[in-house]
Amino acid sequence: SQKIEQNSEALNIQEGKTATLTCNYTNYSPAYLQWYRQDPGRGPVFLLLIRENEKEKRKERLKVTFDTTLKQSLFHITASQPADSATYLCALPPYNQGGKLIFGQGTELSVKP
Amino acid sequence: GAVVSQHPSRVICKSGTSVKIECRSLDFQATTMFWYRQFPKQSLMLMATSNEGSKATYEQGVEKDKFLINHASLTLSTLTVTSAHPEDSSFYICSARDTGEQIHTEAFFGQGTRLTVV
């Protein structure tokens, strides 16, 4: 069955540094991959979508890469700020079924001032 | 961006009672909505797909008689947890996509409902 794995250990970094989060998947080739941010007690908020034919996507201080050979996506936050502290989730459509998403377990990021 | 409103945000109920959670798309139409459940420190688990005007599709292991889903209009889906038990205590989240957009677009999530069964 399809599996999504994110680094379950919390990531602690200093303000101003670049945070890099990893998402690995197995057992299929998704047409796209999405990253979401979730704050405690809140629903996820969409950040970026990257399609299978795209290697990299940027949005302000965020950058996502998508390596379909390695079956991996990297999510970078440059010049990190304490306000970036949250849990970051990657999500994929299961067997490319329209609309559905399955999520990784998320990586908790803590940015210290 | 588009808004999905979920209500209530928090509910406490007695064991054996039923609880209804509403999910509304406020400024777009959604023929399909999705219901997720999230336990502490765990990821979102898809429970079911809510289809406007037809029966919901449930994921494996989710009891359809316990989690009743109704999608009566293009902007409203409801999840009713029937005969709730303490093990049903969780964070329930709905999501929707704009029907007018392509499938490969972002999903909009409600703010979630914290259900506590005592």
Short mmCIF file of C-alpha atoms in Angstrom, two decimals:
data_model
loop_
_atom_site.label_atom_id
_atom_site.label_comp_id
_atom_site.label_asym_id
_atom_site.label_seq_id
_atom_site.Cartn_x
_atom_site.Cartn_y
_atom_site.Cartn_z
CA SER A 1 0.00 0.00 0.00
CA GLN A 2 1.04 3.63 -0.41
CA LYS A 3 3.10 5.07 2.35
CA ILE A 4 4.23 8.59 3.20
CA GLU A 5 7.00 9.17 5.69
CA GLN A 6 8.11 12.39 7.27
CA ASN A 7 10.78 12.83 9.90
CA SER A 8 8.77 12.29 13.06
CA GLU A 9 11.41 13.91 15.24
CA ALA A 10 10.85 17.56 15.99
CA LEU A 11 13.18 19.95 14.21
CA ASN A 12 14.66 22.72 16.34
CA ILE A 13 16.54 25.51 14.60
CA GLN A 14 17.77 29.01 15.31
CA GLU A 15 16.02 32.04 13.89
CA GLY A 16 17.48 33.09 10.57
CA LYS A 17 18.60 29.59 9.58
CA THR A 18 17.09 27.45 6.84
CA ALA A 19 14.77 24.66 7.89
CA THR A 20 14.67 21.59 5.66
CA LEU A 21 11.91 19.01 6.04
CA THR A 22 11.74 15.70 4.21
CA CYS A 23 8.85 13.72 2.77
CA ASN A 24 9.42 10.26 1.32
CA TYR A 25 6.81 8.10 -0.33
CA THR A 26 6.64 4.55 -1.62
CA ASN A 27 4.62 2.34 -3.90
CA TYR A 28 3.37 4.75 -6.49
CA SER A 29 4.05 7.83 -8.59
CA PRO A 30 1.80 10.73 -7.62
CA ALA A 31 0.83 13.37 -10.14
CA TYR A 32 1.52 16.05 -7.54
CA LEU A 33 2.47 16.62 -3.93
CA GLN A 34 1.31 19.27 -1.50
CA TRP A 35 2.66 20.83 1.68
CA TYR A 36 0.48 22.15 4.48
CA ARG A 37 1.07 23.95 7.75
CA GLN A 38 -0.90 23.01 10.85
CA ASP A 39 -0.96 24.97 14.08
CA PRO A 40 -2.12 23.29 17.33
CA GLY A 41 -5.90 22.84 17.44
CA ARG A 42 -6.37 24.13 13.91
CA GLY A 43 -7.00 22.67 10.48
CA PRO A 44 -4.17 22.48 7.93
CA VAL A 45 -3.44 25.47 5.73
CA PHE A 46 -2.20 24.98 2.17
CA LEU A 47 1.30 26.21 1.38
CA LEU A 48 2.56 24.83 -1.92
CA LEU A 49 1.72 22.31 -4.62
CA ILE A 50 4.33 20.81 -6.93
CA ARG A 51 3.51 18.64 -9.94
CA GLU A 52 5.40 15.58 -11.12
CA ASN A 53 6.91 17.44 -14.05
CA GLU A 54 8.24 20.23 -11.82
CA LYS A 55 11.58 19.97 -10.06
CA GLU A 56 11.24 22.99 -7.83
CA LYS A 57 8.68 25.55 -6.73
CA ARG A 58 9.14 28.73 -4.72
CA LYS A 59 6.85 31.05 -2.81
CA GLU A 60 8.43 33.87 -0.85
CA ARG A 61 10.69 32.17 1.75
CA LEU A 62 9.40 28.70 0.91
CA LYS A 63 10.91 26.27 -1.57
CA VAL A 64 9.78 22.77 -2.45
CA THR A 65 11.62 20.20 -4.54
CA PHE A 66 10.19 17.02 -6.01
CA ASP A 67 12.47 14.15 -7.01
CA THR A 68 10.34 11.44 -8.61
CA THR A 69 13.35 9.14 -8.95
CA LEU A 70 14.16 9.25 -5.25
CA LYS A 71 10.43 9.48 -4.43
CA GLN A 72 11.17 12.40 -2.18
CA SER A 73 10.16 16.00 -1.62
CA LEU A 74 12.14 18.52 0.36
CA PHE A 75 10.52 21.57 1.93
CA HIS A 76 12.75 24.52 2.80
CA ILE A 77 12.01 27.63 4.83
CA THR A 78 14.76 30.20 4.45
CA ALA A 79 15.46 32.99 6.97
CA SER A 80 13.23 31.16 9.44
CA GLN A 81 11.30 33.09 12.07
CA PRO A 82 9.69 32.03 15.37
CA ALA A 83 6.32 32.53 13.66
CA ASP A 84 7.23 29.64 11.35
CA SER A 85 6.99 27.25 14.32
CA ALA A 86 4.26 24.74 13.48
CA THR A 87 3.75 21.20 12.20
CA TYR A 88 4.31 20.76 8.47
CA LEU A 89 2.49 18.03 6.60
CA CYS A 90 3.08 16.63 3.15
CA ALA A 91 0.13 15.17 1.29
CA LEU A 92 -0.37 13.07 -1.82
CA PRO A 93 -3.38 11.93 -3.81
CA PRO A 94 -3.78 8.17 -3.28
CA TYR A 95 -3.41 6.40 -6.63
CA ASN A 96 -4.22 9.77 -8.16
CA GLN A 97 -7.87 9.58 -7.08
CA GLY A 98 -9.24 13.01 -7.71
CA GLY A 99 -9.70 15.14 -4.63
CA LYS A 100 -8.54 12.74 -1.92
CA LEU A 101 -5.35 13.35 -0.01
CA ILE A 102 -3.35 11.13 2.31
CA PHE A 103 -1.02 12.80 4.74
CA GLY A 104 2.34 12.12 6.27
CA GLN A 105 2.57 12.21 10.05
CA GLY A 106 4.03 15.70 9.97
CA THR A 107 7.22 17.26 11.26
CA GLU A 108 7.06 19.71 14.12
CA LEU A 109 9.31 22.71 13.54
CA SER A 110 10.41 24.96 16.36
CA VAL A 111 12.31 28.16 15.54
CA LYS A 112 14.09 29.69 18.51
CA PRO A 113 14.80 33.43 18.67
CA GLY B 1 -8.48 32.35 -0.28
CA ALA B 2 -11.58 30.20 -0.08
CA VAL B 3 -13.10 29.58 3.32
CA VAL B 4 -14.43 26.39 4.83
CA SER B 5 -16.33 26.87 8.06
CA GLN B 6 -16.71 24.02 10.52
CA HIS B 7 -19.04 24.08 13.50
CA PRO B 8 -18.86 23.56 16.39
CA SER B 9 -15.18 24.05 17.13
CA ARG B 10 -15.45 22.19 20.39
CA VAL B 11 -18.06 19.86 21.84
CA ILE B 12 -18.33 17.69 24.92
CA CYS B 13 -21.00 15.01 24.97
CA LYS B 14 -22.06 12.13 27.14
CA SER B 15 -21.33 8.57 26.16
CA GLY B 16 -24.17 7.11 24.12
CA THR B 17 -25.38 10.38 22.63
CA SER B 18 -24.96 11.62 19.06
CA VAL B 19 -23.09 14.68 17.86
CA LYS B 20 -23.48 16.49 14.55
CA ILE B 21 -20.63 18.45 12.98
CA GLU B 22 -21.25 20.83 10.09
CA CYS B 23 -18.86 21.75 7.31
CA ARG B 24 -19.71 24.65 4.99
CA SER B 25 -17.91 26.07 1.99
CA LEU B 26 -18.62 29.78 2.28
CA ASP B 27 -17.65 31.22 -1.07
CA PHE B 28 -17.46 28.28 -3.44
CA GLN B 29 -19.36 25.14 -4.33
CA ALA B 30 -18.05 21.71 -3.46
CA THR B 31 -19.63 18.57 -4.89
CA THR B 32 -17.18 16.58 -2.82
CA MET B 33 -16.01 17.13 0.73
CA PHE B 34 -13.74 15.00 2.86
CA TRP B 35 -13.81 14.11 6.54
CA TYR B 36 -10.64 13.39 8.49
CA ARG B 37 -9.89 12.38 12.05
CA GLN B 38 -6.72 13.27 13.90
CA PHE B 39 -5.54 11.83 17.21
CA PRO B 40 -2.93 13.71 19.28
CA LYS B 41 0.52 13.80 17.71
CA GLN B 42 -0.72 11.80 14.73
CA SER B 43 -1.52 12.70 11.16
CA LEU B 44 -4.88 13.25 9.54
CA MET B 45 -6.61 9.99 8.66
CA LEU B 46 -9.19 10.13 5.89
CA MET B 47 -12.50 8.74 7.10
CA ALA B 48 -14.84 9.28 4.18
CA THR B 49 -15.64 11.17 1.03
CA SER B 50 -18.89 13.09 1.12
CA ASN B 51 -20.66 13.32 -2.25
CA GLU B 52 -23.40 15.85 -2.90
CA GLY B 53 -26.66 14.13 -3.70
CA SER B 54 -25.36 10.59 -3.24
CA LYS B 55 -23.99 8.23 -0.64
CA ALA B 56 -20.69 8.86 1.06
CA THR B 57 -17.72 6.64 0.37
CA TYR B 58 -16.03 5.32 3.50
CA GLU B 59 -12.40 4.30 3.94
CA GLN B 60 -11.60 0.81 5.04
CA GLY B 61 -12.20 0.27 8.73
CA VAL B 62 -14.56 3.23 9.18
CA GLU B 63 -18.04 2.23 10.34
CA LYS B 64 -20.58 3.93 8.12
CA ASP B 65 -23.42 3.30 10.58
CA LYS B 66 -21.50 5.06 13.30
CA PHE B 67 -20.27 8.02 11.27
CA LEU B 68 -23.25 9.23 9.28
CA ILE B 69 -22.48 11.65 6.48
CA ASN B 70 -25.00 13.80 4.66
CA HIS B 71 -24.13 16.15 1.80
CA ALA B 72 -27.47 17.76 1.06
CA SER B 73 -26.26 20.81 -0.83
CA LEU B 74 -23.23 22.04 -2.75
CA THR B 75 -22.03 23.98 0.27
CA LEU B 76 -22.86 21.81 3.27
CA SER B 77 -21.78 18.41 4.52
CA THR B 78 -22.54 17.04 7.98
CA LEU B 79 -20.90 14.28 10.00
CA THR B 80 -22.91 12.72 12.79
CA VAL B 81 -21.10 10.59 15.33
CA THR B 82 -23.78 8.25 16.61
CA SER B 83 -23.78 6.57 20.01
CA ALA B 84 -20.49 8.22 20.83
CA HIS B 85 -18.00 6.52 23.12
CA PRO B 86 -14.85 7.87 24.78
CA GLU B 87 -12.69 6.25 22.09
CA ASP B 88 -14.42 8.49 19.53
CA SER B 89 -12.87 11.51 21.24
CA SER B 90 -10.69 13.10 18.59
CA PHE B 91 -10.14 16.11 16.36
CA TYR B 92 -12.43 15.94 13.31
CA ILE B 93 -11.57 18.05 10.27
CA CYS B 94 -13.37 18.55 6.98
CA SER B 95 -11.95 19.73 3.70
CA ALA B 96 -13.32 20.79 0.35
CA ARG B 97 -12.12 21.77 -3.10
CA ASP B 98 -13.75 24.28 -5.38
CA THR B 99 -15.80 22.26 -7.89
CA GLY B 100 -15.00 24.85 -10.52
CA GLU B 101 -11.26 24.30 -10.18
CA GLN B 102 -9.12 21.49 -11.51
CA ILE B 103 -8.57 18.45 -9.35
CA HIS B 104 -4.88 19.16 -8.91
CA THR B 105 -5.40 22.17 -6.69
CA GLU B 106 -5.24 22.97 -3.03
CA ALA B 107 -7.74 21.69 -0.50
CA PHE B 108 -9.34 24.08 1.97
CA PHE B 109 -9.78 22.84 5.50
CA GLY B 110 -12.19 23.75 8.24
CA GLN B 111 -10.85 24.81 11.59
CA GLY B 112 -11.62 21.41 13.08
CA THR B 113 -13.92 20.13 15.82
CA ARG B 114 -12.54 18.85 19.09
CA LEU B 115 -14.92 16.13 20.28
CA THR B 116 -14.67 14.90 23.85
CA VAL B 117 -16.94 12.05 24.93
CA VAL B 118 -17.29 11.66 28.68
#
